[in-house]
Structures are given as structure tokens and as C-alpha cells.
Amino acid sequence: MKLNNLDRQISMLCPTCGCKDFSFDEQDENGLVTCVQCERQLTRADLVTENSELIAENQNEIVKEAKKQVEAEMKKMLKNAFKGNKNIKIR
Ligand SMILES: [Zn+2]
């Protein structure tokens, strides 16, 4: 069973102004991120905390999408299982 790519990009929002653009040092994973609009600085952990609702929503959607794909795949498998077996009679 193969699922489609469920990768999603989640855009974090600035808790102050709602801007999606942040500047940060890619080399420094513990560095602060800075909102490019209001210049609020926060740690990545804080940013994740502030956006936890958004992230949870996204996760729900990914789960929903995965379920849909699995269900469709199961139906296909069931159909295939009976394909070509028209002559089999259940006694
Ligand atoms: Zn901002």
C-alpha cells in the first residue's frame, strides 16, 4: 500500500502581527527567530507553542487525508481480490 505524499508545509504565524515571514540563522538551531514585520524576537520553541493550535489542526488534516487514502486503497484491494474469480462458487 502506498500513500501519497502527506508532507505539508505549516506556516507559522507571528503571535503579534500574524506575519508569516521570519528571519533566522539556519545554522543556529537554538537561535532566535525574528518577525520581519514587527521585529518581535522569539525562540523556535515559543513560536511552536504559539502556533500549537495551528499545528494541531494541520495534523488532524493529515490524519484525515491518510485515512481517506487507506480507505480507498482497501476498497481497491477488495475489488481486486474478487476479480477473475467469477467462476468460483461458494457451496
Ligand atoms: Zn510580527
JSON list of C-alpha atoms and ligand atoms in Angstrom, two decimals:
[
{"chain": "A", "resi": 1, "resn": "MET", "atom": "CA", "xyz": [0.00, 0.00, 0.00]},
{"chain": "A", "resi": 2, "resn": "LYS", "atom": "CA", "xyz": [1.40, 3.33, -1.00]},
{"chain": "A", "resi": 3, "resn": "LEU", "atom": "CA", "xyz": [0.16, 6.60, 0.32]},
{"chain": "A", "resi": 4, "resn": "ASN", "atom": "CA", "xyz": [0.54, 9.86, -1.45]},
{"chain": "A", "resi": 5, "resn": "ASN", "atom": "CA", "xyz": [2.92, 12.32, -0.06]},
{"chain": "A", "resi": 6, "resn": "LEU", "atom": "CA", "xyz": [1.37, 13.78, 3.05]},
{"chain": "A", "resi": 7, "resn": "ASP", "atom": "CA", "xyz": [4.05, 16.29, 3.68]},
{"chain": "A", "resi": 8, "resn": "ARG", "atom": "CA", "xyz": [2.69, 19.67, 4.46]},
{"chain": "A", "resi": 9, "resn": "GLN", "atom": "CA", "xyz": [4.31, 22.92, 4.99]},
{"chain": "A", "resi": 10, "resn": "ILE", "atom": "CA", "xyz": [2.96, 24.61, 8.05]},
{"chain": "A", "resi": 11, "resn": "SER", "atom": "CA", "xyz": [3.30, 28.33, 8.04]},
{"chain": "A", "resi": 12, "resn": "MET", "atom": "CA", "xyz": [3.96, 29.63, 11.49]},
{"chain": "A", "resi": 13, "resn": "LEU", "atom": "CA", "xyz": [2.40, 32.94, 12.27]},
{"chain": "A", "resi": 14, "resn": "CYS", "atom": "CA", "xyz": [3.82, 35.73, 14.33]},
{"chain": "A", "resi": 15, "resn": "PRO", "atom": "CA", "xyz": [1.74, 35.88, 17.53]},
{"chain": "A", "resi": 16, "resn": "THR", "atom": "CA", "xyz": [1.96, 39.66, 17.49]},
{"chain": "A", "resi": 17, "resn": "CYS", "atom": "CA", "xyz": [1.16, 40.66, 13.93]},
{"chain": "A", "resi": 18, "resn": "GLY", "atom": "CA", "xyz": [0.27, 37.42, 12.14]},
{"chain": "A", "resi": 19, "resn": "CYS", "atom": "CA", "xyz": [3.06, 37.80, 9.66]},
{"chain": "A", "resi": 20, "resn": "LYS", "atom": "CA", "xyz": [4.41, 34.57, 8.16]},
{"chain": "A", "resi": 21, "resn": "ASP", "atom": "CA", "xyz": [7.90, 35.71, 7.45]},
{"chain": "A", "resi": 22, "resn": "PHE", "atom": "CA", "xyz": [10.67, 35.29, 9.93]},
{"chain": "A", "resi": 23, "resn": "SER", "atom": "CA", "xyz": [14.35, 35.71, 9.67]},
{"chain": "A", "resi": 24, "resn": "PHE", "atom": "CA", "xyz": [16.60, 33.30, 11.47]},
{"chain": "A", "resi": 25, "resn": "ASP", "atom": "CA", "xyz": [20.03, 31.83, 11.35]},
{"chain": "A", "resi": 26, "resn": "GLU", "atom": "CA", "xyz": [19.74, 28.44, 9.67]},
{"chain": "A", "resi": 27, "resn": "GLN", "atom": "CA", "xyz": [22.98, 27.28, 11.19]},
{"chain": "A", "resi": 28, "resn": "ASP", "atom": "CA", "xyz": [21.89, 28.02, 14.71]},
{"chain": "A", "resi": 29, "resn": "GLU", "atom": "CA", "xyz": [19.04, 25.73, 15.69]},
{"chain": "A", "resi": 30, "resn": "ASN", "atom": "CA", "xyz": [18.67, 27.33, 19.09]},
{"chain": "A", "resi": 31, "resn": "GLY", "atom": "CA", "xyz": [18.83, 30.83, 17.75]},
{"chain": "A", "resi": 32, "resn": "LEU", "atom": "CA", "xyz": [16.01, 33.31, 17.93]},
{"chain": "A", "resi": 33, "resn": "VAL", "atom": "CA", "xyz": [13.67, 33.90, 15.07]},
{"chain": "A", "resi": 34, "resn": "THR", "atom": "CA", "xyz": [12.76, 37.46, 14.23]},
{"chain": "A", "resi": 35, "resn": "CYS", "atom": "CA", "xyz": [9.48, 38.52, 12.67]},
{"chain": "A", "resi": 36, "resn": "VAL", "atom": "CA", "xyz": [10.36, 40.54, 9.62]},
{"chain": "A", "resi": 37, "resn": "GLN", "atom": "CA", "xyz": [7.33, 42.77, 10.05]},
{"chain": "A", "resi": 38, "resn": "CYS", "atom": "CA", "xyz": [7.14, 43.74, 13.72]},
{"chain": "A", "resi": 39, "resn": "GLU", "atom": "CA", "xyz": [10.65, 42.53, 14.61]},
{"chain": "A", "resi": 40, "resn": "ARG", "atom": "CA", "xyz": [9.42, 40.52, 17.55]},
{"chain": "A", "resi": 41, "resn": "GLN", "atom": "CA", "xyz": [12.01, 38.01, 18.60]},
{"chain": "A", "resi": 42, "resn": "LEU", "atom": "CA", "xyz": [11.16, 34.64, 19.98]},
{"chain": "A", "resi": 43, "resn": "THR", "atom": "CA", "xyz": [12.68, 31.22, 20.30]},
{"chain": "A", "resi": 44, "resn": "ARG", "atom": "CA", "xyz": [11.61, 28.47, 17.95]},
{"chain": "A", "resi": 45, "resn": "ALA", "atom": "CA", "xyz": [10.07, 26.63, 20.88]},
{"chain": "A", "resi": 46, "resn": "ASP", "atom": "CA", "xyz": [7.97, 29.70, 21.68]},
{"chain": "A", "resi": 47, "resn": "LEU", "atom": "CA", "xyz": [6.93, 30.02, 18.08]},
{"chain": "A", "resi": 48, "resn": "VAL", "atom": "CA", "xyz": [5.80, 26.38, 18.06]},
{"chain": "A", "resi": 49, "resn": "THR", "atom": "CA", "xyz": [3.91, 26.91, 21.33]},
{"chain": "A", "resi": 50, "resn": "GLU", "atom": "CA", "xyz": [2.20, 30.00, 19.97]},
{"chain": "A", "resi": 51, "resn": "ASN", "atom": "CA", "xyz": [1.22, 28.09, 16.86]},
{"chain": "A", "resi": 52, "resn": "SER", "atom": "CA", "xyz": [0.29, 24.83, 18.57]},
{"chain": "A", "resi": 53, "resn": "GLU", "atom": "CA", "xyz": [-3.37, 25.18, 17.62]},
{"chain": "A", "resi": 54, "resn": "LEU", "atom": "CA", "xyz": [-2.47, 25.71, 14.02]},
{"chain": "A", "resi": 55, "resn": "ILE", "atom": "CA", "xyz": [-0.11, 22.77, 14.08]},
{"chain": "A", "resi": 56, "resn": "ALA", "atom": "CA", "xyz": [-2.72, 20.52, 15.72]},
{"chain": "A", "resi": 57, "resn": "GLU", "atom": "CA", "xyz": [-5.21, 21.47, 13.03]},
{"chain": "A", "resi": 58, "resn": "ASN", "atom": "CA", "xyz": [-2.72, 20.56, 10.37]},
{"chain": "A", "resi": 59, "resn": "GLN", "atom": "CA", "xyz": [-2.04, 17.23, 11.99]},
{"chain": "A", "resi": 60, "resn": "ASN", "atom": "CA", "xyz": [-5.74, 16.45, 12.07]},
{"chain": "A", "resi": 61, "resn": "GLU", "atom": "CA", "xyz": [-5.94, 17.16, 8.40]},
{"chain": "A", "resi": 62, "resn": "ILE", "atom": "CA", "xyz": [-3.02, 14.92, 7.64]},
{"chain": "A", "resi": 63, "resn": "VAL", "atom": "CA", "xyz": [-4.65, 12.11, 9.61]},
{"chain": "A", "resi": 64, "resn": "LYS", "atom": "CA", "xyz": [-7.94, 12.65, 7.78]},
{"chain": "A", "resi": 65, "resn": "GLU", "atom": "CA", "xyz": [-6.17, 12.61, 4.44]},
{"chain": "A", "resi": 66, "resn": "ALA", "atom": "CA", "xyz": [-4.27, 9.44, 5.32]},
{"chain": "A", "resi": 67, "resn": "LYS", "atom": "CA", "xyz": [-7.49, 7.71, 6.40]},
{"chain": "A", "resi": 68, "resn": "LYS", "atom": "CA", "xyz": [-9.16, 8.62, 3.13]},
{"chain": "A", "resi": 69, "resn": "GLN", "atom": "CA", "xyz": [-6.27, 7.19, 1.18]},
{"chain": "A", "resi": 70, "resn": "VAL", "atom": "CA", "xyz": [-6.21, 4.00, 3.21]},
{"chain": "A", "resi": 71, "resn": "GLU", "atom": "CA", "xyz": [-9.95, 3.50, 2.76]},
{"chain": "A", "resi": 72, "resn": "ALA", "atom": "CA", "xyz": [-9.72, 4.00, -0.98]},
{"chain": "A", "resi": 73, "resn": "GLU", "atom": "CA", "xyz": [-6.82, 1.58, -1.11]},
{"chain": "A", "resi": 74, "resn": "MET", "atom": "CA", "xyz": [-8.74, -1.05, 0.87]},
{"chain": "A", "resi": 75, "resn": "LYS", "atom": "CA", "xyz": [-11.68, -0.82, -1.50]},
{"chain": "A", "resi": 76, "resn": "LYS", "atom": "CA", "xyz": [-9.35, -1.33, -4.43]},
{"chain": "A", "resi": 77, "resn": "MET", "atom": "CA", "xyz": [-7.80, -4.35, -2.75]},
{"chain": "A", "resi": 78, "resn": "LEU", "atom": "CA", "xyz": [-11.18, -5.90, -2.07]},
{"chain": "A", "resi": 79, "resn": "LYS", "atom": "CA", "xyz": [-12.23, -5.38, -5.65]},
{"chain": "A", "resi": 80, "resn": "ASN", "atom": "CA", "xyz": [-9.04, -6.95, -6.90]},
{"chain": "A", "resi": 81, "resn": "ALA", "atom": "CA", "xyz": [-9.44, -9.88, -4.58]},
{"chain": "A", "resi": 82, "resn": "PHE", "atom": "CA", "xyz": [-12.67, -10.86, -6.30]},
{"chain": "A", "resi": 83, "resn": "LYS", "atom": "CA", "xyz": [-11.50, -10.09, -9.78]},
{"chain": "A", "resi": 84, "resn": "GLY", "atom": "CA", "xyz": [-11.21, -13.11, -12.03]},
{"chain": "A", "resi": 85, "resn": "ASN", "atom": "CA", "xyz": [-12.92, -15.33, -9.53]},
{"chain": "A", "resi": 86, "resn": "LYS", "atom": "CA", "xyz": [-16.31, -15.24, -11.17]},
{"chain": "A", "resi": 87, "resn": "ASN", "atom": "CA", "xyz": [-16.40, -18.98, -11.59]},
{"chain": "A", "resi": 88, "resn": "ILE", "atom": "CA", "xyz": [-15.82, -19.80, -8.03]},
{"chain": "A", "resi": 89, "resn": "LYS", "atom": "CA", "xyz": [-18.99, -20.92, -6.38]},
{"chain": "A", "resi": 90, "resn": "ILE", "atom": "CA", "xyz": [-19.39, -20.95, -2.71]},
{"chain": "A", "resi": 91, "resn": "ARG", "atom": "CA", "xyz": [-21.17, -24.09, -1.70]},
{"chain": "B", "resi": 1, "resn": "ZN", "atom": "ZN", "xyz": [5.24, 40.11, 13.82]}
]
